[in-house]
Short mmCIF file of C-alpha atoms and ligand atoms in Angstrom, two decimals:
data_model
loop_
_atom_site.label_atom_id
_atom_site.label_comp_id
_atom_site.label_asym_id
_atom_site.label_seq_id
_atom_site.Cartn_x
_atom_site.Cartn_y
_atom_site.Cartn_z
CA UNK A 16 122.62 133.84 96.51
CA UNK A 17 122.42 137.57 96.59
CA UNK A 18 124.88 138.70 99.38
CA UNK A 19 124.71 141.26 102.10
CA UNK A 20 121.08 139.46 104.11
CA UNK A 21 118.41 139.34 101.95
CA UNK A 22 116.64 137.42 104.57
CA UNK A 23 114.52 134.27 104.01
CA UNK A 24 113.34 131.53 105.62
CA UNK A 25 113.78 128.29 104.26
CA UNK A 26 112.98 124.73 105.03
CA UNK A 27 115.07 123.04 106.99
CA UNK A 28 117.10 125.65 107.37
CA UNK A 29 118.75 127.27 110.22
CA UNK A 30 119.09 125.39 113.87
CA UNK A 31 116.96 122.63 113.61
CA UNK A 32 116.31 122.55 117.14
CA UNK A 33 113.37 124.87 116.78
CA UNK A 34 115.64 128.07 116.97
CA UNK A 35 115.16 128.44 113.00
CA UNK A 36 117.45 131.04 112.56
CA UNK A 37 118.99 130.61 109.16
CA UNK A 38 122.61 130.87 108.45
CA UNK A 39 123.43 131.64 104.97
CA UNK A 40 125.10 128.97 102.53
CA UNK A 41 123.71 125.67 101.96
CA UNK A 42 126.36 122.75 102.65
CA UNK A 43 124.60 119.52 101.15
CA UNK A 44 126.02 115.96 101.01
CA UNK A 45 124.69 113.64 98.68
CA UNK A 46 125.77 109.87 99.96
CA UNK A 47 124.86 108.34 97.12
CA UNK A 48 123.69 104.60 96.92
CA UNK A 49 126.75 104.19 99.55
CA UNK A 50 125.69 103.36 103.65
CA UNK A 51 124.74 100.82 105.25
CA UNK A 52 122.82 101.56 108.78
CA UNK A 53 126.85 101.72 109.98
CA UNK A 54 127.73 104.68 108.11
CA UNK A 55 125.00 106.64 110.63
CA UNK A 56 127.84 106.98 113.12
CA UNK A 57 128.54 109.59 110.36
CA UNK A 58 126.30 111.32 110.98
CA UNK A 59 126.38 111.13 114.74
CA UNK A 60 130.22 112.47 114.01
CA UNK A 61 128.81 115.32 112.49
CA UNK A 62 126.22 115.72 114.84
CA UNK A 63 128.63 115.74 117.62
CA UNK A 64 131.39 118.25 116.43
CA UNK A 65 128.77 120.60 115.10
CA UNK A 66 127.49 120.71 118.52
CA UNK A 67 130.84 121.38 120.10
CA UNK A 68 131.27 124.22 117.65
CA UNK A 69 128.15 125.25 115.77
CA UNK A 70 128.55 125.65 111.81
CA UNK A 71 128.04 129.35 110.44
CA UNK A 72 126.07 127.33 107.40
CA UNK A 73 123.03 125.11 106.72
CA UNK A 74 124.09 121.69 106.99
CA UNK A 75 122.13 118.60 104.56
CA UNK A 76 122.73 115.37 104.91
CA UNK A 77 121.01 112.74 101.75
CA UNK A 78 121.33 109.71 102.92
CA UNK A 79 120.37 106.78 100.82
CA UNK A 80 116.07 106.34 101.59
CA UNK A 81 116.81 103.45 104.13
CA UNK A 82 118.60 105.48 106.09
CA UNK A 83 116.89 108.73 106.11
CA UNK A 84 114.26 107.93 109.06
CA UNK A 85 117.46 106.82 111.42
CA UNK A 86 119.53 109.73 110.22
CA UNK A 87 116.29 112.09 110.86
CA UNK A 88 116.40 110.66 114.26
CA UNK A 89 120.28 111.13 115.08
CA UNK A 90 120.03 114.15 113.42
CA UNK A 91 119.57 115.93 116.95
CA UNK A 92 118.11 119.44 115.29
CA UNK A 93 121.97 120.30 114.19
CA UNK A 94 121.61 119.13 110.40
CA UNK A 95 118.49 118.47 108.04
CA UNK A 96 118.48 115.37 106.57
CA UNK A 97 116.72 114.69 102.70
CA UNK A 98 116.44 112.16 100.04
CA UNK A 99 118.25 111.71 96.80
CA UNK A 100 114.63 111.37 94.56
CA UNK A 101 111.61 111.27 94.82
CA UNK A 102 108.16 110.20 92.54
CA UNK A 103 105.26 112.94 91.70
CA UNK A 104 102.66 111.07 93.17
CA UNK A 105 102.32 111.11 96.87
CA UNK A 106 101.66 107.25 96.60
CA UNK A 107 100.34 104.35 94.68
CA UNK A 108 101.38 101.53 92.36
CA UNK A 109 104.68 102.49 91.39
CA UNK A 110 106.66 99.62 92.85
CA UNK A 111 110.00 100.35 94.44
CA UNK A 112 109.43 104.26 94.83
CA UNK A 113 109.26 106.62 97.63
CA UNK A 114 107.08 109.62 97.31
CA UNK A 115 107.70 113.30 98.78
CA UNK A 116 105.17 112.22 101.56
CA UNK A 117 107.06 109.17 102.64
CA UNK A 118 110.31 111.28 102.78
CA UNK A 119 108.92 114.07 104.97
CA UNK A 120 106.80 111.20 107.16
CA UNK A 121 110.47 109.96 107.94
CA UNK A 122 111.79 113.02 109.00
CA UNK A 123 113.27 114.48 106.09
CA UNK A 124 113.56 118.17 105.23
CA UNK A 125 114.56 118.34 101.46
CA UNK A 126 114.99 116.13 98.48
CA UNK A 127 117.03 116.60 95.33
CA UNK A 128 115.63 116.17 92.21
CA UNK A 129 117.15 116.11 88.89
CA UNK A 130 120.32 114.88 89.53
CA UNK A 131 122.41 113.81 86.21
CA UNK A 132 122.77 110.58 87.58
CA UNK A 133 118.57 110.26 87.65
CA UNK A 134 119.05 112.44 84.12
CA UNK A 135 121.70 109.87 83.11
CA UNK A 136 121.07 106.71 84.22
CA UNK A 137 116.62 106.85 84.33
CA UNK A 138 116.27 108.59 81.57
CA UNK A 139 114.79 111.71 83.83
CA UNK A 140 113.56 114.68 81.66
CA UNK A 141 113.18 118.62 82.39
CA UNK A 142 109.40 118.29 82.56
CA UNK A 143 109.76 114.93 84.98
CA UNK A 144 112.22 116.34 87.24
CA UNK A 145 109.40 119.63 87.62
CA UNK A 146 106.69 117.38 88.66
CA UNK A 147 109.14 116.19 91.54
CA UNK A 148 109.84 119.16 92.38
CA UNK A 149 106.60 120.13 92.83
CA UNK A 150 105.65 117.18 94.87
CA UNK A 151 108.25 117.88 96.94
CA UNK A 152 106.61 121.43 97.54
CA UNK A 153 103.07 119.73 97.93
CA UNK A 154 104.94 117.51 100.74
CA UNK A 155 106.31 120.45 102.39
CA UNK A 156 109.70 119.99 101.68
CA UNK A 157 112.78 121.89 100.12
CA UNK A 158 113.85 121.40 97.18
CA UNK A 159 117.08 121.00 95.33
CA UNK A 160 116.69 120.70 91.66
CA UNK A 161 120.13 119.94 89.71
CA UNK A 162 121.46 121.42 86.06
CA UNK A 163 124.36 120.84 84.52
CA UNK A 164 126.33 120.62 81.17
CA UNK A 165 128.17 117.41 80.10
CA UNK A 166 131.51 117.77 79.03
CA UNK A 167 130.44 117.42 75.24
CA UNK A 168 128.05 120.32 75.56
CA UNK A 169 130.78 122.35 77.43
CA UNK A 170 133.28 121.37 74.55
CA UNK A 171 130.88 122.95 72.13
CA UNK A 172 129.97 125.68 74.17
CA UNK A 173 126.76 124.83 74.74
CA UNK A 174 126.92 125.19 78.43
CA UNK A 175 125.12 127.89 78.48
CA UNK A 176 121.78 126.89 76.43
CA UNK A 177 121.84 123.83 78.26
CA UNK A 178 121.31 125.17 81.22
CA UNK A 179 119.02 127.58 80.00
CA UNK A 180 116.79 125.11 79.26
CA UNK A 181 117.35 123.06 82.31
CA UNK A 182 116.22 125.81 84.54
CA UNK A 183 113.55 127.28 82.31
CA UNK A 184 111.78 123.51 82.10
CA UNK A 185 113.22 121.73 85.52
CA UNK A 186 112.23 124.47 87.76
CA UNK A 187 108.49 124.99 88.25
CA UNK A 188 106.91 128.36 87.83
CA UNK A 189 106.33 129.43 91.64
CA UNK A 190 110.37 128.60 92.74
CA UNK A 191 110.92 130.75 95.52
CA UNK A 192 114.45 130.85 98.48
CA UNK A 193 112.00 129.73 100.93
CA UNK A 194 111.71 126.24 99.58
CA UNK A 195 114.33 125.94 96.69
CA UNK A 196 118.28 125.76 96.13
CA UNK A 197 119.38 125.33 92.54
CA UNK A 198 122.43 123.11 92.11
CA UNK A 199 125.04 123.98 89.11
CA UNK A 200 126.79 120.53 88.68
CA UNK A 201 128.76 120.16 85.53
CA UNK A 202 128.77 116.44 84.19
CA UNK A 203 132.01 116.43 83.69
CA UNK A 204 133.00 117.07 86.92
CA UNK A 205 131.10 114.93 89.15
CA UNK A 206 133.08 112.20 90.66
CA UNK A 207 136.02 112.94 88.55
CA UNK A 208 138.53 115.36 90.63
CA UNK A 209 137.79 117.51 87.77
CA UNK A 210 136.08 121.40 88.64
CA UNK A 211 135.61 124.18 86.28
CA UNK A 212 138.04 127.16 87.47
CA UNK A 213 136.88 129.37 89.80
CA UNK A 214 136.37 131.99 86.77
CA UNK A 215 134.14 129.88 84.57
CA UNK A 216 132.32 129.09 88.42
CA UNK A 217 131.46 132.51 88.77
CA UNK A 218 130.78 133.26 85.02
CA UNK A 219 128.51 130.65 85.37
CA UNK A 220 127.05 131.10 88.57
CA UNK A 221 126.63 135.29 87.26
CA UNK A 222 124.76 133.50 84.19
CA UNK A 223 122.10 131.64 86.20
CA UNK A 224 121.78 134.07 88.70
CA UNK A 225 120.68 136.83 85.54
CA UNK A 226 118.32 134.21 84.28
CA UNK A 227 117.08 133.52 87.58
CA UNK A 228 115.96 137.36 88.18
CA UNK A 229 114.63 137.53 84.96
CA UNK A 230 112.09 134.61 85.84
CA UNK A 231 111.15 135.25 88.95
CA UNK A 232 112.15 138.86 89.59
CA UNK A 233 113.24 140.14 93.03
CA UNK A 234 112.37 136.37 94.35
CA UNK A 235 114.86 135.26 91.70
CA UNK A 236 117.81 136.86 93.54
CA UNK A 237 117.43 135.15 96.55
CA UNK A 238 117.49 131.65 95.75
CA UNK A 239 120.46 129.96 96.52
CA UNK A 240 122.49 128.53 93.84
CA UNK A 241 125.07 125.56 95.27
CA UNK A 242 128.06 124.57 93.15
CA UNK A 243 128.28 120.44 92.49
CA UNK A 244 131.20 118.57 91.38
CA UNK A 245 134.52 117.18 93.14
CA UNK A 246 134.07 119.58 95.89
CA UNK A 247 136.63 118.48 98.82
CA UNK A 248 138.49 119.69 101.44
CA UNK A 249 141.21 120.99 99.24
CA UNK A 250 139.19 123.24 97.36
CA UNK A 251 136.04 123.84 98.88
CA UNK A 252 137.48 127.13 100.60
CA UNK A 253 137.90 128.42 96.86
CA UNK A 254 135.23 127.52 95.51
CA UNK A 255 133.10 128.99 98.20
CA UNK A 256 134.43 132.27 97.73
CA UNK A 257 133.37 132.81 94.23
CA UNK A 258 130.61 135.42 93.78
CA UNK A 259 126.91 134.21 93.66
CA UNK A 260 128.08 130.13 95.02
CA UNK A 261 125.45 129.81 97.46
CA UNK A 262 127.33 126.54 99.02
CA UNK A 263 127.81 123.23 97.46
CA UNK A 264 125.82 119.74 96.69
CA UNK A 265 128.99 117.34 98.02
CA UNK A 266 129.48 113.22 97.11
CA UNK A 267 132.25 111.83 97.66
CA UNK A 268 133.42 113.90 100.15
CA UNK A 269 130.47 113.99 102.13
CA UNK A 270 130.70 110.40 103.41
CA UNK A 271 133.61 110.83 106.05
CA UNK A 272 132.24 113.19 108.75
CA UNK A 273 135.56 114.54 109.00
CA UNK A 274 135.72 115.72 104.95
CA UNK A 275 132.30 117.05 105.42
CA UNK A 276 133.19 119.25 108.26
CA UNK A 277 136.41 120.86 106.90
CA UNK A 278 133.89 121.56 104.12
CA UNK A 279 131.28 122.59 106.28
CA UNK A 280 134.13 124.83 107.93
CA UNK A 281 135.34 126.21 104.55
CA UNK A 282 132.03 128.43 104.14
CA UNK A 283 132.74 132.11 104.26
CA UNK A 284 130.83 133.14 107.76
CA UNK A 285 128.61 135.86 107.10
CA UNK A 286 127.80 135.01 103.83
C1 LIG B 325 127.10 114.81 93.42
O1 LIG B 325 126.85 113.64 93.59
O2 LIG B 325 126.19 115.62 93.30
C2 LIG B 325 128.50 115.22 93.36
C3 LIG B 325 128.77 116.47 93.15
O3 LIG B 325 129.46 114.25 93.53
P1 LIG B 325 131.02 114.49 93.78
O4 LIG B 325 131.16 115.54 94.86
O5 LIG B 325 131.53 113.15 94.24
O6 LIG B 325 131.61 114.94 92.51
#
């Protein structure tokens, strides 16, 4: 995300009780299939400290779809809430998935799409995870569309390419700040305790951010671009201080309110 204010307004972002002023970096947690309707005092947690002390950052909580109408709810305007997927049509027979439309109906703000887990484990291509994200823009939500290398690719250094063509075919023509983040997650280190170093974050995150203006010019410097992959409370002040990391798509550490906030904490203010 270009710094020094380029200002925009995005979905979901800012306070969410109807002050929408937006903050700057994008602090996402990604829960996962983990969370059962107990886990919501999580998010009340959250809730509750970030209205003793408001967070200088967007704050995104992906619950797994059962819980996102509950966490919408306890939300209390102080985080946005999204899903973890969703299908290209807005409904119909495709048994056992949740559309764009049912997502924003229950109160969310964003989805992700594209995630290597979706890539991985459903066989989800570039040109599939664009038609999500579309519907999620024809729902009127944000969008956070994941890329990333596995550690084969990287080995070969291929990392690059790869995510060249991730971005040119996952991200739909029309991808503006107002209703898109990019996530960088490398494979390799998701769920691991494995990151890149903070120089091959930022040589990465330069990368994307050049390709990024070349495809969609001056809009192009404005969208955010997160960094994905073992972030925790350890290193998320690091990490978060490398040039163009526009905040951070979070797992594991995003299911214990009290990770999440010292990562929530860790974002430069300002930024
Ligand atoms: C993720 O699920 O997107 C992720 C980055 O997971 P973790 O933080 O657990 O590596």
């Amino acid at each position: 995300m270009a710094r020094g204010g380029e200002r925009r307004r995005m979905i979901g972002r800012g306070d969410h009780d109807g002050k929408d002023k937006e903050k700057g970096m994008l602090i996402a947690g990604n829960w996962k299939m983990n969370g059962l309707s107990s886990a919501l005092e999580e998010v009340d947690a959250l809730v509750r400290a970030l209205k003793a002390h408001p967070a200088g950052c967007d704050v995104l909580v992906c619950p797994p779809a059962t819980l996102v109408s509950q966490a919408a709810a306890r939300a209390r305007g102080k985080i946005a809430v999204g899903g973890q997927d969703c299908h290209p049509q807005p409904s119909g027979a495709f048994t056992g998935e949740v559309s764009a439309e049912m997502l924003r109906d229950a109160g969310a703000n964003w989805v992700i799409v594209g995630h290597s887990e979706r890539r991985q484990y459903h066989g989800e291509t570039d040109a599939l995870v664009a038609t999500k994200a579309k519907a999620a823009w024809r729902a009127g939500l944000g969008v956070i569309v994941c890329i990333g290398e596995t550690e084969a690719e990287r080995n070969a250094g291929r990392e690059e390419e790869v995510v060249d063509r991730q971005l040119a075919a996952s991200v739909p023509d029309g991808a503006a700040a107002a209703r898109t983040a990019i996530a960088y997650e490398p494979v390799w280190a998701i769920g691991t305790g494995r990151t890149p170093t903070t120089a091959e974050i930022a040589r990465m995150h330069a990368h994307l951010r050049s390709e990024l203006t070349k495809r969609f010019a001056a809009g192009g410097r404005a969208i955010p671009i997160l960094y994905g992959g073992s972030v925790n409370p350890r290193n998320a002040k690091e990490i978060l201080g490398v040039a163009e990391v526009g905040g951070a798509l979070v797992g594991g550490a995003s299911l214990k309110a009290a990770d999440f906030l010292t990562i929530i904490e860790s974002a430069p203010a300002g930024h």
